[in-house]
CSV table of N, CA, C and O in Angstrom, one decimal:
chain,number,residue,atom,x,y,z
T,429,MET,N,25.8,-9.9,2.1
T,429,MET,CA,24.5,-10.3,1.5
T,429,MET,C,24.8,-11.7,0.8
T,429,MET,O,25.6,-11.8,-0.1
T,430,GLY,N,24.1,-12.7,1.1
T,430,GLY,CA,24.2,-14.0,0.4
T,430,GLY,C,23.6,-13.8,-1.0
T,430,GLY,O,23.1,-12.8,-1.3
T,431,SER,N,23.8,-14.9,-1.7
T,431,SER,CA,23.2,-14.8,-3.1
T,431,SER,C,21.8,-15.4,-3.1
T,431,SER,O,21.3,-15.6,-4.2
T,432,HIS,N,21.3,-15.7,-1.9
T,432,HIS,CA,20.0,-16.3,-1.9
T,432,HIS,C,19.0,-15.3,-2.4
T,432,HIS,O,19.1,-14.2,-2.2
T,433,MET,N,18.0,-15.9,-3.1
T,433,MET,CA,16.9,-15.0,-3.7
T,433,MET,C,16.0,-14.5,-2.5
T,433,MET,O,15.6,-15.3,-1.7
T,434,ASN,N,15.8,-13.3,-2.5
T,434,ASN,CA,14.8,-12.7,-1.6
T,434,ASN,C,13.4,-13.2,-2.0
T,434,ASN,O,13.1,-13.2,-3.2
T,435,LYS,N,12.6,-13.5,-1.0
T,435,LYS,CA,11.2,-13.8,-1.3
T,435,LYS,C,10.5,-12.5,-1.6
T,435,LYS,O,10.8,-11.5,-1.0
T,436,LYS,N,9.6,-12.6,-2.6
T,436,LYS,CA,8.9,-11.4,-3.0
T,436,LYS,C,7.6,-11.4,-2.2
T,436,LYS,O,6.8,-12.4,-2.2
T,437,LEU,N,7.3,-10.4,-1.4
T,437,LEU,CA,6.2,-10.3,-0.6
T,437,LEU,C,5.4,-9.1,-0.9
T,437,LEU,O,5.9,-8.0,-1.0
T,438,LEU,N,4.1,-9.3,-1.1
T,438,LEU,CA,3.2,-8.1,-1.4
T,438,LEU,C,2.1,-8.0,-0.3
T,438,LEU,O,1.4,-9.0,-0.1
T,439,VAL,N,2.1,-6.9,0.3
T,439,VAL,CA,1.0,-6.6,1.2
T,439,VAL,C,-0.1,-5.8,0.5
T,439,VAL,O,0.2,-4.9,-0.2
T,440,ILE,N,-1.3,-6.4,0.6
T,440,ILE,CA,-2.4,-5.7,-0.1
T,440,ILE,C,-3.3,-5.1,0.9
T,440,ILE,O,-3.8,-5.7,1.8
T,441,SER,N,-3.5,-3.7,0.8
T,441,SER,CA,-4.2,-3.0,1.8
T,441,SER,C,-5.5,-2.6,1.1
T,441,SER,O,-5.6,-1.8,0.2
T,442,ARG,N,-6.7,-3.1,1.6
T,442,ARG,CA,-7.9,-3.0,0.9
T,442,ARG,C,-9.0,-2.2,1.7
T,442,ARG,O,-10.1,-2.0,1.2
T,443,HIS,N,-8.6,-1.7,2.9
T,443,HIS,CA,-9.7,-1.1,3.8
T,443,HIS,C,-9.5,0.4,4.0
T,443,HIS,O,-8.3,0.9,4.0
T,444,ALA,N,-10.6,1.1,4.1
T,444,ALA,CA,-10.5,2.5,4.4
T,444,ALA,C,-9.8,2.7,5.7
T,444,ALA,O,-9.8,1.8,6.6
T,445,PRO,N,-9.2,3.9,5.9
T,445,PRO,CA,-8.4,4.1,7.0
T,445,PRO,C,-9.1,4.3,8.3
T,445,PRO,O,-8.5,4.3,9.4
T,446,TYR,N,-10.4,4.4,8.3
T,446,TYR,CA,-11.1,4.5,9.5
T,446,TYR,C,-11.9,3.3,9.8
T,446,TYR,O,-12.2,2.5,8.9
T,447,GLY,N,-12.2,3.0,11.0
T,447,GLY,CA,-13.1,1.9,11.3
T,447,GLY,C,-12.5,0.6,11.6
T,447,GLY,O,-13.1,-0.4,12.0
T,448,SER,N,-11.2,0.5,11.3
T,448,SER,CA,-10.5,-0.8,11.7
T,448,SER,C,-9.0,-0.6,11.8
T,448,SER,O,-8.5,0.5,11.3
T,449,SER,N,-8.4,-1.5,12.4
T,449,SER,CA,-6.9,-1.4,12.6
T,449,SER,C,-6.1,-2.0,11.4
T,449,SER,O,-4.9,-2.0,11.4
T,450,LEU,N,-6.9,-2.6,10.5
T,450,LEU,CA,-6.2,-3.3,9.4
T,450,LEU,C,-5.2,-2.5,8.6
T,450,LEU,O,-4.1,-2.9,8.2
T,451,PRO,N,-5.6,-1.2,8.2
T,451,PRO,CA,-4.6,-0.4,7.4
T,451,PRO,C,-3.3,-0.3,8.2
T,451,PRO,O,-2.2,-0.3,7.6
T,452,ARG,N,-3.4,0.0,9.5
T,452,ARG,CA,-2.2,0.2,10.3
T,452,ARG,C,-1.4,-1.1,10.3
T,452,ARG,O,-0.2,-1.1,10.2
T,453,GLU,N,-2.1,-2.3,10.5
T,453,GLU,CA,-1.4,-3.5,10.5
T,453,GLU,C,-0.7,-3.8,9.2
T,453,GLU,O,0.4,-4.4,9.2
T,454,ALA,N,-1.4,-3.5,8.1
T,454,ALA,CA,-0.7,-3.7,6.8
T,454,ALA,C,0.6,-2.9,6.7
T,454,ALA,O,1.6,-3.4,6.2
T,455,LEU,N,0.6,-1.7,7.1
T,455,LEU,CA,1.8,-0.9,7.1
T,455,LEU,C,2.8,-1.4,8.0
T,455,LEU,O,4.0,-1.5,7.7
T,456,ASP,N,2.4,-1.9,9.2
T,456,ASP,CA,3.4,-2.4,10.1
T,456,ASP,C,4.1,-3.7,9.5
T,456,ASP,O,5.3,-3.9,9.7
T,457,VAL,N,3.3,-4.5,8.9
T,457,VAL,CA,3.9,-5.7,8.3
T,457,VAL,C,4.9,-5.3,7.2
T,457,VAL,O,6.0,-5.9,7.1
T,458,ALA,N,4.5,-4.3,6.3
T,458,ALA,CA,5.4,-3.9,5.3
T,458,ALA,C,6.7,-3.4,5.8
T,458,ALA,O,7.8,-3.7,5.3
T,459,LEU,N,6.6,-2.6,6.9
T,459,LEU,CA,7.8,-2.0,7.5
T,459,LEU,C,8.6,-3.0,8.1
T,459,LEU,O,9.9,-3.0,8.0
T,460,ALA,N,8.0,-4.0,8.8
T,460,ALA,CA,8.7,-5.1,9.4
T,460,ALA,C,9.5,-5.9,8.4
T,460,ALA,O,10.6,-6.3,8.6
T,461,ALA,N,8.8,-6.2,7.3
T,461,ALA,CA,9.4,-7.0,6.3
T,461,ALA,C,10.6,-6.3,5.6
T,461,ALA,O,11.6,-6.9,5.3
T,462,ALA,N,10.4,-5.0,5.5
T,462,ALA,CA,11.5,-4.2,4.9
T,462,ALA,C,12.8,-4.2,5.8
T,462,ALA,O,13.9,-4.3,5.3
T,463,VAL,N,12.6,-4.2,7.1
T,463,VAL,CA,13.7,-4.3,8.0
T,463,VAL,C,14.5,-5.6,7.8
T,463,VAL,O,15.7,-5.6,7.9
T,464,TYR,N,13.8,-6.7,7.4
T,464,TYR,CA,14.4,-7.9,7.2
T,464,TYR,C,14.9,-8.1,5.7
T,464,TYR,O,15.2,-9.2,5.3
T,465,ASP,N,14.9,-6.9,5.0
T,465,ASP,CA,15.4,-6.9,3.7
T,465,ASP,C,14.7,-7.8,2.7
T,465,ASP,O,15.3,-8.4,1.8
T,466,GLN,N,13.5,-8.0,2.9
T,466,GLN,CA,12.7,-8.7,2.0
T,466,GLN,C,12.4,-7.8,0.8
T,466,GLN,O,12.5,-6.6,0.9
T,467,ASP,N,12.0,-8.5,-0.3
T,467,ASP,CA,11.6,-7.7,-1.5
T,467,ASP,C,10.1,-7.4,-1.3
T,467,ASP,O,9.3,-8.3,-1.5
T,468,ILE,N,9.8,-6.2,-0.7
T,468,ILE,CA,8.5,-6.0,-0.2
T,468,ILE,C,7.8,-4.9,-1.1
T,468,ILE,O,8.4,-3.9,-1.4
T,469,GLY,N,6.5,-5.2,-1.3
T,469,GLY,CA,5.7,-4.2,-2.0
T,469,GLY,C,4.4,-4.0,-1.2
T,469,GLY,O,4.0,-4.9,-0.5
T,470,ILE,N,3.7,-2.9,-1.5
T,470,ILE,CA,2.4,-2.7,-0.9
T,470,ILE,C,1.5,-2.2,-2.0
T,470,ILE,O,1.9,-1.3,-2.7
T,471,LEU,N,0.3,-2.8,-2.0
T,471,LEU,CA,-0.6,-2.4,-3.0
T,471,LEU,C,-1.9,-1.9,-2.3
T,471,LEU,O,-2.4,-2.6,-1.5
T,472,PHE,N,-2.3,-0.7,-2.7
T,472,PHE,CA,-3.5,-0.1,-2.2
T,472,PHE,C,-4.6,-0.3,-3.2
T,472,PHE,O,-4.5,0.1,-4.4
T,473,MET,N,-5.7,-1.0,-2.8
T,473,MET,CA,-6.8,-1.2,-3.7
T,473,MET,C,-8.1,-1.2,-3.0
T,473,MET,O,-8.1,-1.1,-1.8
T,474,ASP,N,-9.2,-1.2,-3.7
T,474,ASP,CA,-10.5,-1.2,-3.1
T,474,ASP,C,-10.6,0.1,-2.2
T,474,ASP,O,-10.0,1.1,-2.6
T,475,ASP,N,-11.2,0.0,-1.0
T,475,ASP,CA,-11.2,1.2,-0.2
T,475,ASP,C,-9.9,1.6,0.4
T,475,ASP,O,-9.7,2.6,1.0
T,476,GLY,N,-8.9,0.7,0.2
T,476,GLY,CA,-7.5,1.0,0.7
T,476,GLY,C,-7.0,2.3,0.1
T,476,GLY,O,-6.1,3.0,0.7
T,477,VAL,N,-7.5,2.7,-1.1
T,477,VAL,CA,-7.0,3.9,-1.7
T,477,VAL,C,-7.3,5.1,-0.9
T,477,VAL,O,-6.7,6.2,-1.1
T,478,PHE,N,-8.4,5.1,-0.1
T,478,PHE,CA,-8.7,6.2,0.7
T,478,PHE,C,-7.6,6.6,1.7
T,478,PHE,O,-7.5,7.7,2.2
T,479,GLN,N,-6.8,5.6,2.0
T,479,GLN,CA,-5.7,5.9,3.0
T,479,GLN,C,-4.7,6.9,2.4
T,479,GLN,O,-3.9,7.5,3.1
T,480,LEU,N,-4.7,7.0,1.0
T,480,LEU,CA,-3.7,7.8,0.4
T,480,LEU,C,-4.1,9.3,0.1
T,480,LEU,O,-3.3,10.0,-0.5
T,481,LEU,N,-5.3,9.6,0.5
T,481,LEU,CA,-5.8,11.0,0.3
T,481,LEU,C,-5.0,12.0,1.1
T,481,LEU,O,-4.8,11.8,2.3
T,482,LYS,N,-4.6,13.1,0.5
T,482,LYS,CA,-3.9,14.1,1.2
T,482,LYS,C,-4.9,14.8,2.2
T,482,LYS,O,-4.5,15.2,3.3
T,483,THR,N,-6.1,14.9,1.8
T,483,THR,CA,-7.1,15.6,2.7
T,483,THR,C,-7.8,14.6,3.6
T,483,THR,O,-8.7,13.9,3.2
T,484,GLN,N,-7.2,14.5,4.8
T,484,GLN,CA,-7.8,13.6,5.7
T,484,GLN,C,-8.2,14.4,7.0
T,484,GLN,O,-7.6,15.4,7.3
T,485,ASN,N,-9.2,13.9,7.7
T,485,ASN,CA,-9.7,14.5,8.8
T,485,ASN,C,-8.7,14.4,10.0
T,485,ASN,O,-8.5,13.3,10.5
T,486,PRO,N,-8.1,15.5,10.4
T,486,PRO,CA,-7.1,15.4,11.5
T,486,PRO,C,-7.6,15.0,12.8
T,486,PRO,O,-6.8,14.6,13.7
T,487,ASN,N,-8.9,15.0,13.0
T,487,ASN,CA,-9.4,14.6,14.3
T,487,ASN,C,-9.4,13.1,14.5
T,487,ASN,O,-9.5,12.6,15.6
T,488,ASP,N,-9.2,12.4,13.4
T,488,ASP,CA,-9.2,10.9,13.5
T,488,ASP,C,-7.7,10.5,13.7
T,488,ASP,O,-6.9,10.6,12.9
T,489,ILE,N,-7.5,10.0,14.9
T,489,ILE,CA,-6.1,9.6,15.3
T,489,ILE,C,-5.5,8.6,14.3
T,489,ILE,O,-4.3,8.8,13.9
T,490,LEU,N,-6.2,7.6,14.0
T,490,LEU,CA,-5.7,6.6,13.1
T,490,LEU,C,-5.3,7.2,11.8
T,490,LEU,O,-4.3,6.9,11.2
T,491,GLN,N,-6.2,8.0,11.3
T,491,GLN,CA,-5.9,8.7,10.0
T,491,GLN,C,-4.5,9.4,10.1
T,491,GLN,O,-3.7,9.4,9.2
T,492,LYS,N,-4.3,10.1,11.2
T,492,LYS,CA,-3.1,10.9,11.3
T,492,LYS,C,-1.9,10.0,11.3
T,492,LYS,O,-0.9,10.3,10.6
T,493,ASN,N,-2.0,8.9,12.0
T,493,ASN,CA,-0.9,8.0,12.0
T,493,ASN,C,-0.5,7.5,10.6
T,493,ASN,O,0.6,7.5,10.2
T,494,LEU,N,-1.6,7.1,9.9
T,494,LEU,CA,-1.3,6.6,8.5
T,494,LEU,C,-0.7,7.7,7.6
T,494,LEU,O,0.2,7.4,6.9
T,495,ALA,N,-1.3,8.8,7.7
T,495,ALA,CA,-0.8,9.9,6.8
T,495,ALA,C,0.6,10.2,7.1
T,495,ALA,O,1.4,10.6,6.2
T,496,SER,N,1.1,10.1,8.3
T,496,SER,CA,2.5,10.4,8.6
T,496,SER,C,3.4,9.2,8.3
T,496,SER,O,4.6,9.5,8.0
T,497,ILE,N,2.9,8.0,8.3
T,497,ILE,CA,3.7,6.9,8.0
T,497,ILE,C,3.9,6.7,6.5
T,497,ILE,O,5.0,6.3,6.0
T,498,LEU,N,2.9,6.9,5.7
T,498,LEU,CA,2.9,6.6,4.3
T,498,LEU,C,4.2,7.2,3.6
T,498,LEU,O,4.9,6.5,2.9
T,499,PRO,N,4.4,8.5,3.8
T,499,PRO,CA,5.6,9.0,3.1
T,499,PRO,C,6.9,8.4,3.5
T,499,PRO,O,7.9,8.5,2.8
T,500,ALA,N,6.9,7.8,4.7
T,500,ALA,CA,8.1,7.2,5.2
T,500,ALA,C,8.4,5.8,4.7
T,500,ALA,O,9.5,5.3,4.9
T,501,LEU,N,7.4,5.3,4.0
T,501,LEU,CA,7.6,3.9,3.5
T,501,LEU,C,8.9,3.7,2.8
T,501,LEU,O,9.7,2.8,3.0
T,502,SER,N,9.2,4.7,1.8
T,502,SER,CA,10.4,4.5,1.0
T,502,SER,C,11.6,4.7,1.8
T,502,SER,O,12.6,4.1,1.5
T,503,LEU,N,11.6,5.5,2.9
T,503,LEU,CA,12.7,5.7,3.8
T,503,LEU,C,13.1,4.3,4.4
T,503,LEU,O,14.2,4.1,4.7
T,504,TYR,N,12.0,3.5,4.7
T,504,TYR,CA,12.3,2.3,5.4
T,504,TYR,C,12.6,1.1,4.4
T,504,TYR,O,12.6,0.0,4.8
T,505,GLY,N,12.7,1.5,3.1
T,505,GLY,CA,13.0,0.4,2.2
T,505,GLY,C,11.9,-0.2,1.5
T,505,GLY,O,12.0,-1.2,0.8
T,506,VAL,N,10.7,0.3,1.7
T,506,VAL,CA,9.5,-0.2,1.0
T,506,VAL,C,9.4,0.6,-0.3
T,506,VAL,O,8.8,1.7,-0.3
T,507,ASP,N,10.1,0.1,-1.3
T,507,ASP,CA,10.2,0.9,-2.6
T,507,ASP,C,9.1,0.7,-3.5
T,507,ASP,O,8.8,1.5,-4.4
T,508,ASN,N,8.4,-0.4,-3.4
T,508,ASN,CA,7.4,-0.8,-4.4
T,508,ASN,C,6.0,-0.5,-3.9
T,508,ASN,O,5.5,-1.3,-3.1
T,509,ILE,N,5.5,0.7,-4.2
T,509,ILE,CA,4.2,1.1,-3.7
T,509,ILE,C,3.3,1.2,-4.9
T,509,ILE,O,3.6,1.9,-5.9
T,510,TYR,N,2.2,0.5,-4.9
T,510,TYR,CA,1.3,0.4,-6.0
T,510,TYR,C,-0.1,0.8,-5.6
T,510,TYR,O,-0.5,0.6,-4.5
T,511,VAL,N,-0.7,1.4,-6.6
T,511,VAL,CA,-2.1,1.9,-6.4
T,511,VAL,C,-2.9,1.4,-7.6
T,511,VAL,O,-2.5,1.5,-8.7
T,512,HIS,N,-4.1,0.8,-7.3
T,512,HIS,CA,-4.9,0.2,-8.3
T,512,HIS,C,-5.7,1.3,-9.0
T,512,HIS,O,-6.5,2.0,-8.3
T,513,LYS,N,-5.5,1.5,-10.3
T,513,LYS,CA,-6.1,2.6,-11.0
T,513,LYS,C,-7.7,2.5,-11.0
T,513,LYS,O,-8.3,3.6,-10.8
T,514,GLU,N,-8.2,1.4,-11.2
T,514,GLU,CA,-9.7,1.3,-11.2
T,514,GLU,C,-10.3,1.6,-9.9
T,514,GLU,O,-11.4,2.1,-9.8
T,515,SER,N,-9.6,1.2,-8.8
T,515,SER,CA,-10.1,1.6,-7.5
T,515,SER,C,-10.2,3.1,-7.3
T,515,SER,O,-11.2,3.6,-6.7
T,516,LEU,N,-9.2,3.8,-7.8
T,516,LEU,CA,-9.2,5.2,-7.8
T,516,LEU,C,-10.4,5.8,-8.6
T,516,LEU,O,-11.2,6.6,-8.1
T,517,ALA,N,-10.5,5.2,-9.8
T,517,ALA,CA,-11.5,5.8,-10.7
T,517,ALA,C,-12.9,5.5,-10.2
T,517,ALA,O,-13.8,6.4,-10.2
T,518,GLU,N,-13.2,4.4,-9.6
T,518,GLU,CA,-14.5,4.0,-9.0
T,518,GLU,C,-14.9,5.0,-7.9
T,518,GLU,O,-16.0,5.2,-7.6
T,519,ARG,N,-13.9,5.5,-7.2
T,519,ARG,CA,-14.1,6.4,-6.1
T,519,ARG,C,-13.9,7.9,-6.4
T,519,ARG,O,-13.8,8.7,-5.6
T,520,ASN,N,-13.7,8.2,-7.7
T,520,ASN,CA,-13.5,9.5,-8.2
T,520,ASN,C,-12.3,10.2,-7.5
T,520,ASN,O,-12.4,11.4,-7.2
T,521,ILE,N,-11.3,9.4,-7.3
T,521,ILE,CA,-10.0,10.0,-6.8
T,521,ILE,C,-9.0,10.2,-7.9
T,521,ILE,O,-8.8,9.3,-8.7
T,522,THR,N,-8.5,11.4,-8.0
T,522,THR,CA,-7.5,11.7,-9.0
T,522,THR,C,-6.1,11.5,-8.4
T,522,THR,O,-5.9,11.6,-7.2
T,523,ILE,N,-5.1,11.3,-9.3
T,523,ILE,CA,-3.8,11.0,-8.8
T,523,ILE,C,-3.2,12.1,-8.0
T,523,ILE,O,-2.5,11.9,-7.1
T,524,ASN,N,-3.5,13.4,-8.4
T,524,ASN,CA,-2.9,14.5,-7.6
T,524,ASN,C,-3.6,14.7,-6.3
T,524,ASN,O,-3.1,15.6,-5.5
T,525,GLU,N,-4.5,13.9,-5.9
T,525,GLU,CA,-5.1,14.0,-4.5
T,525,GLU,C,-4.3,13.0,-3.6
T,525,GLU,O,-4.6,13.0,-2.4
T,526,LEU,N,-3.4,12.2,-4.2
T,526,LEU,CA,-2.7,11.2,-3.4
T,526,LEU,C,-1.5,11.8,-2.7
T,526,LEU,O,-0.8,12.7,-3.2
T,527,ILE,N,-1.3,11.3,-1.4
T,527,ILE,CA,-0.2,11.8,-0.6
T,527,ILE,C,1.1,11.4,-1.1
T,527,ILE,O,2.2,12.0,-0.9
T,528,LEU,N,1.2,10.3,-1.9
T,528,LEU,CA,2.4,9.7,-2.4
T,528,LEU,C,2.5,10.1,-3.8
T,528,LEU,O,1.7,9.7,-4.7
T,529,ASP,N,3.6,10.7,-4.2
T,529,ASP,CA,3.8,11.0,-5.6
T,529,ASP,C,4.6,10.0,-6.4
T,529,ASP,O,4.8,10.1,-7.6
T,530,ASP,N,5.2,9.1,-5.6
T,530,ASP,CA,6.1,8.1,-6.3
T,530,ASP,C,5.4,6.7,-6.4
T,530,ASP,O,6.1,5.7,-6.7
T,531,ALA,N,4.1,6.6,-6.2
T,531,ALA,CA,3.5,5.3,-6.3
T,531,ALA,C,3.3,5.0,-7.7
T,531,ALA,O,3.0,5.8,-8.6
T,532,ALA,N,3.3,3.7,-8.0
T,532,ALA,CA,3.0,3.2,-9.4
T,532,ALA,C,1.5,3.0,-9.5
T,532,ALA,O,1.0,2.3,-8.7
T,533,ILE,N,0.9,3.5,-10.5
T,533,ILE,CA,-0.5,3.3,-10.8
T,533,ILE,C,-0.7,2.1,-11.7
T,533,ILE,O,-0.2,2.1,-12.8
T,534,LEU,N,-1.4,1.1,-11.2
T,534,LEU,CA,-1.5,-0.1,-12.0
T,534,LEU,C,-2.9,-0.4,-12.4
T,534,LEU,O,-3.9,-0.2,-11.6
T,535,THR,N,-3.1,-0.9,-13.6
T,535,THR,CA,-4.4,-1.3,-14.0
T,535,THR,C,-4.7,-2.7,-13.5
T,535,THR,O,-3.8,-3.3,-12.9
T,536,SER,N,-5.9,-3.2,-13.6
T,536,SER,CA,-6.3,-4.5,-13.1
T,536,SER,C,-5.4,-5.6,-13.7
T,536,SER,O,-5.0,-6.5,-13.1
T,537,GLU,N,-5.1,-5.4,-15.0
T,537,GLU,CA,-4.2,-6.3,-15.7
T,537,GLU,C,-2.8,-6.3,-15.1
T,537,GLU,O,-2.2,-7.4,-14.9
T,538,ASP,N,-2.3,-5.1,-14.8
T,538,ASP,CA,-1.0,-5.0,-14.2
T,538,ASP,C,-1.0,-5.7,-12.8
T,538,ASP,O,0.0,-6.3,-12.4
T,539,VAL,N,-2.1,-5.5,-12.1
T,539,VAL,CA,-2.2,-6.1,-10.7
T,539,VAL,C,-2.1,-7.6,-10.8
T,539,VAL,O,-1.4,-8.2,-10.0
T,540,GLU,N,-2.8,-8.2,-11.8
T,540,GLU,CA,-2.8,-9.6,-11.9
T,540,GLU,C,-1.4,-10.1,-12.2
T,540,GLU,O,-0.9,-11.1,-11.6
T,541,LYS,N,-0.6,-9.4,-13.0
T,541,LYS,CA,0.8,-9.8,-13.3
T,541,LYS,C,1.6,-9.7,-12.1
T,541,LYS,O,2.4,-10.5,-11.8
T,542,LEU,N,1.4,-8.6,-11.3
T,542,LEU,CA,2.2,-8.4,-10.1
T,542,LEU,C,1.9,-9.5,-9.1
T,542,LEU,O,2.8,-10.0,-8.5
T,543,LEU,N,0.7,-9.9,-8.9
T,543,LEU,CA,0.3,-10.9,-8.0
T,543,LEU,C,1.0,-12.3,-8.4
T,543,LEU,O,1.5,-13.0,-7.5
T,544,ASP,N,1.0,-12.5,-9.7
T,544,ASP,CA,1.7,-13.7,-10.2
T,544,ASP,C,3.2,-13.8,-9.8
T,544,ASP,O,3.7,-14.9,-9.7
T,545,GLN,N,3.8,-12.6,-9.7
T,545,GLN,CA,5.3,-12.6,-9.5
T,545,GLN,C,5.6,-12.8,-8.0
T,545,GLN,O,6.8,-12.9,-7.7
T,546,GLN,N,4.6,-12.8,-7.1
T,546,GLN,CA,5.0,-12.8,-5.7
T,546,GLN,C,5.1,-14.2,-5.1
T,546,GLN,O,4.5,-15.1,-5.6
T,547,ASP,N,6.0,-14.3,-4.1
T,547,ASP,CA,6.1,-15.6,-3.4
T,547,ASP,C,5.0,-15.6,-2.3
T,547,ASP,O,4.5,-16.6,-1.9
T,548,HIS,N,4.7,-14.4,-1.7
T,548,HIS,CA,3.7,-14.4,-0.6
T,548,HIS,C,2.8,-13.2,-0.8
T,548,HIS,O,3.3,-12.1,-1.1
T,549,LEU,N,1.6,-13.4,-0.5
T,549,LEU,CA,0.6,-12.3,-0.5
T,549,LEU,C,-0.1,-12.2,0.8
T,549,LEU,O,-0.4,-13.2,1.4
T,550,LEU,N,-0.1,-11.0,1.4
T,550,LEU,CA,-0.8,-10.8,2.6
T,550,LEU,C,-1.9,-9.7,2.4
T,550,LEU,O,-1.5,-8.6,2.0
T,551,SER,N,-3.1,-10.1,2.6
T,551,SER,CA,-4.2,-9.1,2.4
T,551,SER,C,-4.8,-8.6,3.7
T,551,SER,O,-5.1,-9.4,4.6
T,552,PHE,N,-4.9,-7.3,3.8
T,552,PHE,CA,-5.5,-6.7,5.0
T,552,PHE,C,-6.7,-5.9,4.7
T,552,PHE,O,-6.8,-5.3,3.6
C-alpha cells in the first residue's frame, strides 16, 4: 500500500428500488470502487431509504437483487453505510424495519458535514 491518500467517494442513492435501474447502478458503483480500495461510502436518502426495507415484494426482480446485495456491501469493503434520518421519518420508516443493522443514521446536519469531507460525490 502506498502512502498516497485515498480519495473519499460517496455514492448517494436517492431513488426507490422499483421503477428505475439507478439503485442498482449506485450499488454497482460502490462495489466497483471498493474493489479499487477507495474510501467508499454510500448514503441512502430521499426515496432511496425504501431500498433498505426488510419487507419487500419478492415478485419484483430488481427488489430481490437489491435486498440480497445490500447485506454484502460490508463484505466487499463498503464499510461506510449511511442513512438519512429525516428521510426515514418523513416516510414513517423505523430503524428496525431496515435490512442493515450496521448503517449509521445521520441527521441532515451530519449529512452536510459528510458531504463536505468527500473528494467525489456520485448521486443516483
